[in-house]
Coordinates of C-alpha atoms and ligand atoms in Angstrom, one line a residue:
M778 CA 158.1 136.7 169.2
T779 CA 154.3 137.2 168.6
R780 CA 152.2 137.4 171.7
D781 CA 149.4 134.8 172.0
S782 CA 146.8 137.5 171.8
D783 CA 148.1 138.5 168.4
R784 CA 148.3 134.9 167.2
V785 CA 144.8 133.9 168.3
V786 CA 142.2 135.4 166.0
L787 CA 138.6 135.2 167.2
I788 CA 136.1 135.2 164.3
A789 CA 132.4 135.6 165.2
F790 CA 129.7 134.0 163.0
G791 CA 126.6 135.8 164.4
G792 CA 123.0 136.4 163.4
P793 CA 119.5 135.1 164.0
S794 CA 118.5 131.5 164.1
S795 CA 118.6 129.7 160.7
S796 CA 120.6 132.4 159.1
G797 CA 123.3 129.9 158.1
K798 CA 126.0 130.5 160.7
T799 CA 126.7 126.9 161.7
T800 CA 126.6 125.7 158.1
V801 CA 129.2 128.2 156.9
A802 CA 131.4 127.9 160.0
Q803 CA 131.5 124.1 159.8
T804 CA 132.2 124.1 156.1
L805 CA 135.1 126.5 156.5
K806 CA 136.4 124.6 159.5
V807 CA 136.6 121.5 157.3
L808 CA 138.6 123.3 154.6
L809 CA 140.9 125.4 156.7
P810 CA 144.0 123.8 158.2
D811 CA 143.4 124.1 161.9
V812 CA 140.3 125.9 163.3
T813 CA 138.7 125.6 166.7
L814 CA 134.9 126.0 166.6
I815 CA 133.0 127.2 169.6
H816 CA 129.2 127.3 169.8
L817 CA 127.4 129.9 172.0
D818 CA 124.6 127.2 172.4
D819 CA 127.0 125.4 174.7
F820 CA 126.7 128.3 177.1
Y821 CA 123.0 128.0 177.7
L822 CA 121.7 128.0 181.3
T823 CA 120.2 124.8 182.4
D824 CA 116.7 124.0 181.1
S825 CA 114.8 125.1 184.2
Q826 CA 116.7 128.5 184.3
I827 CA 115.6 129.5 180.8
P828 CA 113.3 132.6 181.0
V829 CA 109.6 132.1 180.4
D830 CA 107.8 134.5 178.0
E831 CA 104.8 136.0 179.9
A832 CA 102.4 136.4 176.9
T833 CA 102.7 132.8 175.6
G834 CA 104.0 130.9 178.6
Y835 CA 106.8 129.4 176.4
Q836 CA 110.4 129.2 177.4
N837 CA 112.4 131.8 175.6
W838 CA 115.5 130.2 174.3
D839 CA 116.2 133.1 171.9
C840 CA 116.9 135.9 174.3
A841 CA 120.3 137.0 175.8
E842 CA 119.1 136.1 179.3
A843 CA 119.0 132.4 178.4
I844 CA 122.8 132.4 178.0
D845 CA 125.5 132.4 180.8
F846 CA 127.4 135.3 179.3
E847 CA 129.7 135.6 182.3
K848 CA 131.0 132.1 181.7
F849 CA 131.2 132.8 177.9
K850 CA 133.2 136.0 178.4
T851 CA 135.7 134.4 180.7
Y852 CA 136.1 131.5 178.3
I853 CA 136.6 133.7 175.3
R854 CA 139.0 136.1 177.0
N855 CA 141.1 133.1 178.2
I856 CA 141.2 131.7 174.6
K857 CA 142.3 135.1 173.3
S858 CA 145.1 135.3 175.8
G859 CA 146.4 131.9 174.7
K860 CA 145.3 129.9 177.8
K861 CA 144.3 126.4 176.9
Q862 CA 140.6 125.9 177.7
V863 CA 138.8 122.8 178.7
P864 CA 136.7 122.1 175.6
V865 CA 133.0 122.5 176.1
D866 CA 131.1 119.3 175.6
S867 CA 129.2 120.4 172.5
I868 CA 125.4 119.9 172.2
Q869 CA 125.5 120.9 168.5
S870 CA 124.6 118.4 165.9
N871 CA 126.5 118.3 162.6
D872 CA 123.7 118.6 160.1
L873 CA 125.2 119.9 156.9
K874 CA 122.4 119.9 154.4
L875 CA 124.1 122.4 152.1
R876 CA 127.2 121.1 150.5
L877 CA 129.9 122.3 148.1
S878 CA 130.5 120.6 144.7
P879 CA 134.0 119.2 144.1
A880 CA 134.8 122.1 141.8
E881 CA 133.7 124.6 144.3
K882 CA 135.6 122.9 147.1
K883 CA 138.7 123.0 144.9
Q884 CA 138.4 126.7 144.2
I885 CA 138.0 127.5 147.9
L886 CA 141.0 125.3 148.8
E887 CA 143.1 127.1 146.1
R888 CA 142.2 130.5 147.7
I889 CA 143.3 129.1 151.1
N890 CA 146.6 127.8 149.7
Q891 CA 147.3 131.2 148.1
N892 CA 147.2 132.6 151.6
S893 CA 148.9 129.8 153.5
D894 CA 151.5 132.1 155.0
K895 CA 148.8 134.2 156.6
F896 CA 147.0 131.2 158.0
A897 CA 150.2 129.6 159.3
R898 CA 150.9 132.6 161.5
K899 CA 147.5 132.6 163.1
E900 CA 145.4 130.3 165.2
L901 CA 141.7 130.7 164.1
V902 CA 138.9 130.3 166.6
F903 CA 135.4 130.5 165.2
I904 CA 132.5 131.4 167.5
D905 CA 129.1 130.5 166.2
G906 CA 126.1 132.1 168.0
F907 CA 122.7 133.8 167.7
M908 CA 123.6 136.5 170.4
L909 CA 127.1 137.8 169.6
F910 CA 126.2 141.2 168.3
H911 CA 123.4 142.4 170.6
N912 CA 125.8 144.1 172.9
P913 CA 128.9 146.1 172.0
E914 CA 130.7 144.6 175.1
I915 CA 130.3 141.2 173.5
I916 CA 131.1 142.4 169.9
K917 CA 134.4 143.8 171.2
L918 CA 135.5 140.4 172.3
F919 CA 136.0 139.3 168.7
D920 CA 138.6 140.3 166.1
I921 CA 136.6 139.7 162.9
E922 CA 132.8 139.7 162.7
L923 CA 130.5 138.0 160.2
F924 CA 126.8 138.8 160.5
F925 CA 124.4 136.5 158.7
H926 CA 120.8 137.5 158.3
A927 CA 117.8 136.9 156.1
S928 CA 114.1 137.8 155.8
F929 CA 111.4 136.8 158.3
D930 CA 109.8 134.5 155.8
T931 CA 113.1 132.7 154.9
L932 CA 114.1 132.2 158.5
K933 CA 110.7 131.1 159.6
K934 CA 110.5 128.5 156.8
R935 CA 114.0 127.2 157.7
R936 CA 113.4 127.1 161.4
E937 CA 110.1 125.3 161.1
S938 CA 111.6 122.6 158.9
R939 CA 114.1 121.7 161.6
G940 CA 113.3 118.9 164.0
G941 CA 114.5 120.5 167.2
Y942 CA 117.6 121.4 169.3
N943 CA 119.7 119.6 171.8
T944 CA 119.7 121.4 175.2
V945 CA 121.9 121.0 178.2
E946 CA 119.5 118.4 179.7
G947 CA 117.3 117.3 176.8
F948 CA 115.8 118.2 173.5
W949 CA 113.7 121.2 172.5
V950 CA 111.0 121.2 169.8
D951 CA 109.4 124.5 169.0
P952 CA 105.8 124.8 170.0
P953 CA 103.3 126.3 167.5
D954 CA 104.1 129.8 166.2
Y955 CA 107.4 129.9 168.2
F956 CA 109.3 131.6 165.5
A957 CA 106.8 134.5 165.1
N958 CA 106.1 134.9 168.8
I959 CA 109.5 134.3 170.3
V960 CA 112.5 133.9 167.9
W961 CA 111.9 136.8 165.6
P962 CA 110.9 139.4 168.2
A963 CA 113.9 138.5 170.4
F964 CA 116.2 138.9 167.4
V965 CA 114.6 142.2 166.3
N966 CA 114.5 143.8 169.7
S967 CA 118.2 143.0 170.5
H968 CA 119.6 143.7 167.0
K969 CA 117.6 146.5 165.4
Y970 CA 120.1 149.1 166.6
L971 CA 122.6 147.7 164.1
F972 CA 120.4 148.3 161.0
I973 CA 119.6 151.3 158.9
D974 CA 116.4 153.0 160.2
E975 CA 116.3 150.3 163.0
N976 CA 114.7 148.0 160.4
V977 CA 116.2 144.5 160.2
A978 CA 115.0 144.2 156.6
N979 CA 117.7 146.8 155.7
R980 CA 121.5 146.5 155.6
L981 CA 123.6 147.3 158.6
K982 CA 124.3 150.9 159.4
P983 CA 127.6 151.6 157.6
E984 CA 129.1 153.5 160.5
I985 CA 128.4 150.6 162.9
A986 CA 129.7 148.0 160.4
K987 CA 132.9 150.0 160.1
Q988 CA 133.3 150.7 163.8
Y989 CA 133.1 147.0 164.8
N990 CA 134.4 145.6 161.5
I991 CA 131.2 143.6 160.8
Y992 CA 130.7 142.0 157.4
D993 CA 127.1 142.1 156.5
I994 CA 125.9 138.8 154.8
N995 CA 122.4 138.6 153.5
N996 CA 121.6 134.9 153.3
D997 CA 118.2 134.5 151.7
N998 CA 117.6 131.4 149.6
D999 CA 119.2 132.9 146.5
S1000 CA 122.6 132.7 148.2
T1001 CA 124.5 129.4 147.6
L1002 CA 126.8 127.9 150.1
F1003 CA 129.6 128.6 147.7
D1004 CA 128.8 132.4 147.7
L1005 CA 128.6 132.4 151.5
V1006 CA 131.8 130.5 152.1
Q1007 CA 133.7 132.5 149.5
Q1008 CA 132.6 135.9 150.8
S1009 CA 133.3 134.9 154.4
L1010 CA 136.7 133.5 153.6
Q1011 CA 137.7 136.6 151.7
F1012 CA 136.7 138.9 154.6
I1013 CA 138.7 136.7 157.0
I1014 CA 141.8 136.8 154.7
D1015 CA 141.5 140.6 154.3
N1016 CA 141.4 141.0 158.0
L1017 CA 144.1 138.6 159.2
Ligands
LIG620 N1 121.2 129.9 151.4 C1 120.6 128.9 151.8 N2 119.7 128.2 151.0 C2 119.0 127.2 151.5 N3 119.1 126.7 152.7 C3 119.9 127.3 153.6 C4 120.7 128.4 153.2 N4 121.4 128.8 154.3 C5 121.1 128.0 155.3 N5 120.2 127.1 154.9 C6 119.6 126.0 155.7 O1 119.0 126.5 156.8 C7 119.1 125.7 157.9 C8 119.7 126.5 159.1 O2 121.0 126.8 158.8 P1 122.1 126.8 160.0 O3 121.9 125.6 160.9 O4 123.4 127.0 159.4 O5 121.6 128.1 160.8 P2 122.1 128.7 162.1 O6 122.3 130.2 161.8 O7 123.2 128.0 162.7 O8 120.8 128.6 163.1 P3 120.7 128.4 164.7 O9 121.1 129.6 165.3 O10 119.3 128.1 164.9 O11 121.6 127.2 165.0 C9 119.9 124.5 157.5 O12 119.1 123.4 157.2 C10 120.7 125.0 156.3 O13 120.9 124.0 155.4
LIG621 MG1 123.5 126.9 164.4

């Protein structure tokens, strides 16, 4: 008999804000037979516990200290060991602006069907979050890692075209220049160790990508949702 820890496969969709994690994770969840989707955003501390950035006086929602990682680690380890978890009451909204055409959807579904035996033996759990790869202790919780990223300009434009975010107690709207002053520096400082020459405009260091089994997905605006879903699905299939 397969142990629960072999049956449950934890798949991380990581990367900076607006890199496409939630879009791709939600799209694949709809197409795959039975996926549980967990959002790191559901492990934020309460609004008054969010650290305040000294230089700007803004709350910093984009650093690791804004998340209750002890609660998150316990939750993830329990899922991996097959313990049923109380579902978190998700604060995520389901805003799927990018969609697949019927022909693209058909092609993805065919790929899934060709691998139905593999999927039937596994229970897939997707974890979607902006701080999953900043710390090897967290990276190691997962079995398969997808790392989405894009350029400063692309991410800034996407982030600034969003209305805001649900929080534990309310709704957050970015103040002026929030992306450049808070979101981007928090991402760069905590993730540059993964990139060639510590420069987040580059690809991931091949030795780190190999060590942690991270698939490097550059999602600038020339990528289509179809590309992203197809690549992510193939990496998952190859690693199941
Ligand atoms: N390749 C792309 N081309 C055009 N728009 C894109 C692309 N990828 C993502 N987007 C858009 O960017 C926005 C952010 O995407 P998404 O919500 O998936 O990001 P995220 O990584 O989950 O960000 P956050 O961490 O802030 O939740 C969405 O409106 C999405 O439609
Ligand atoms: Mg998201």
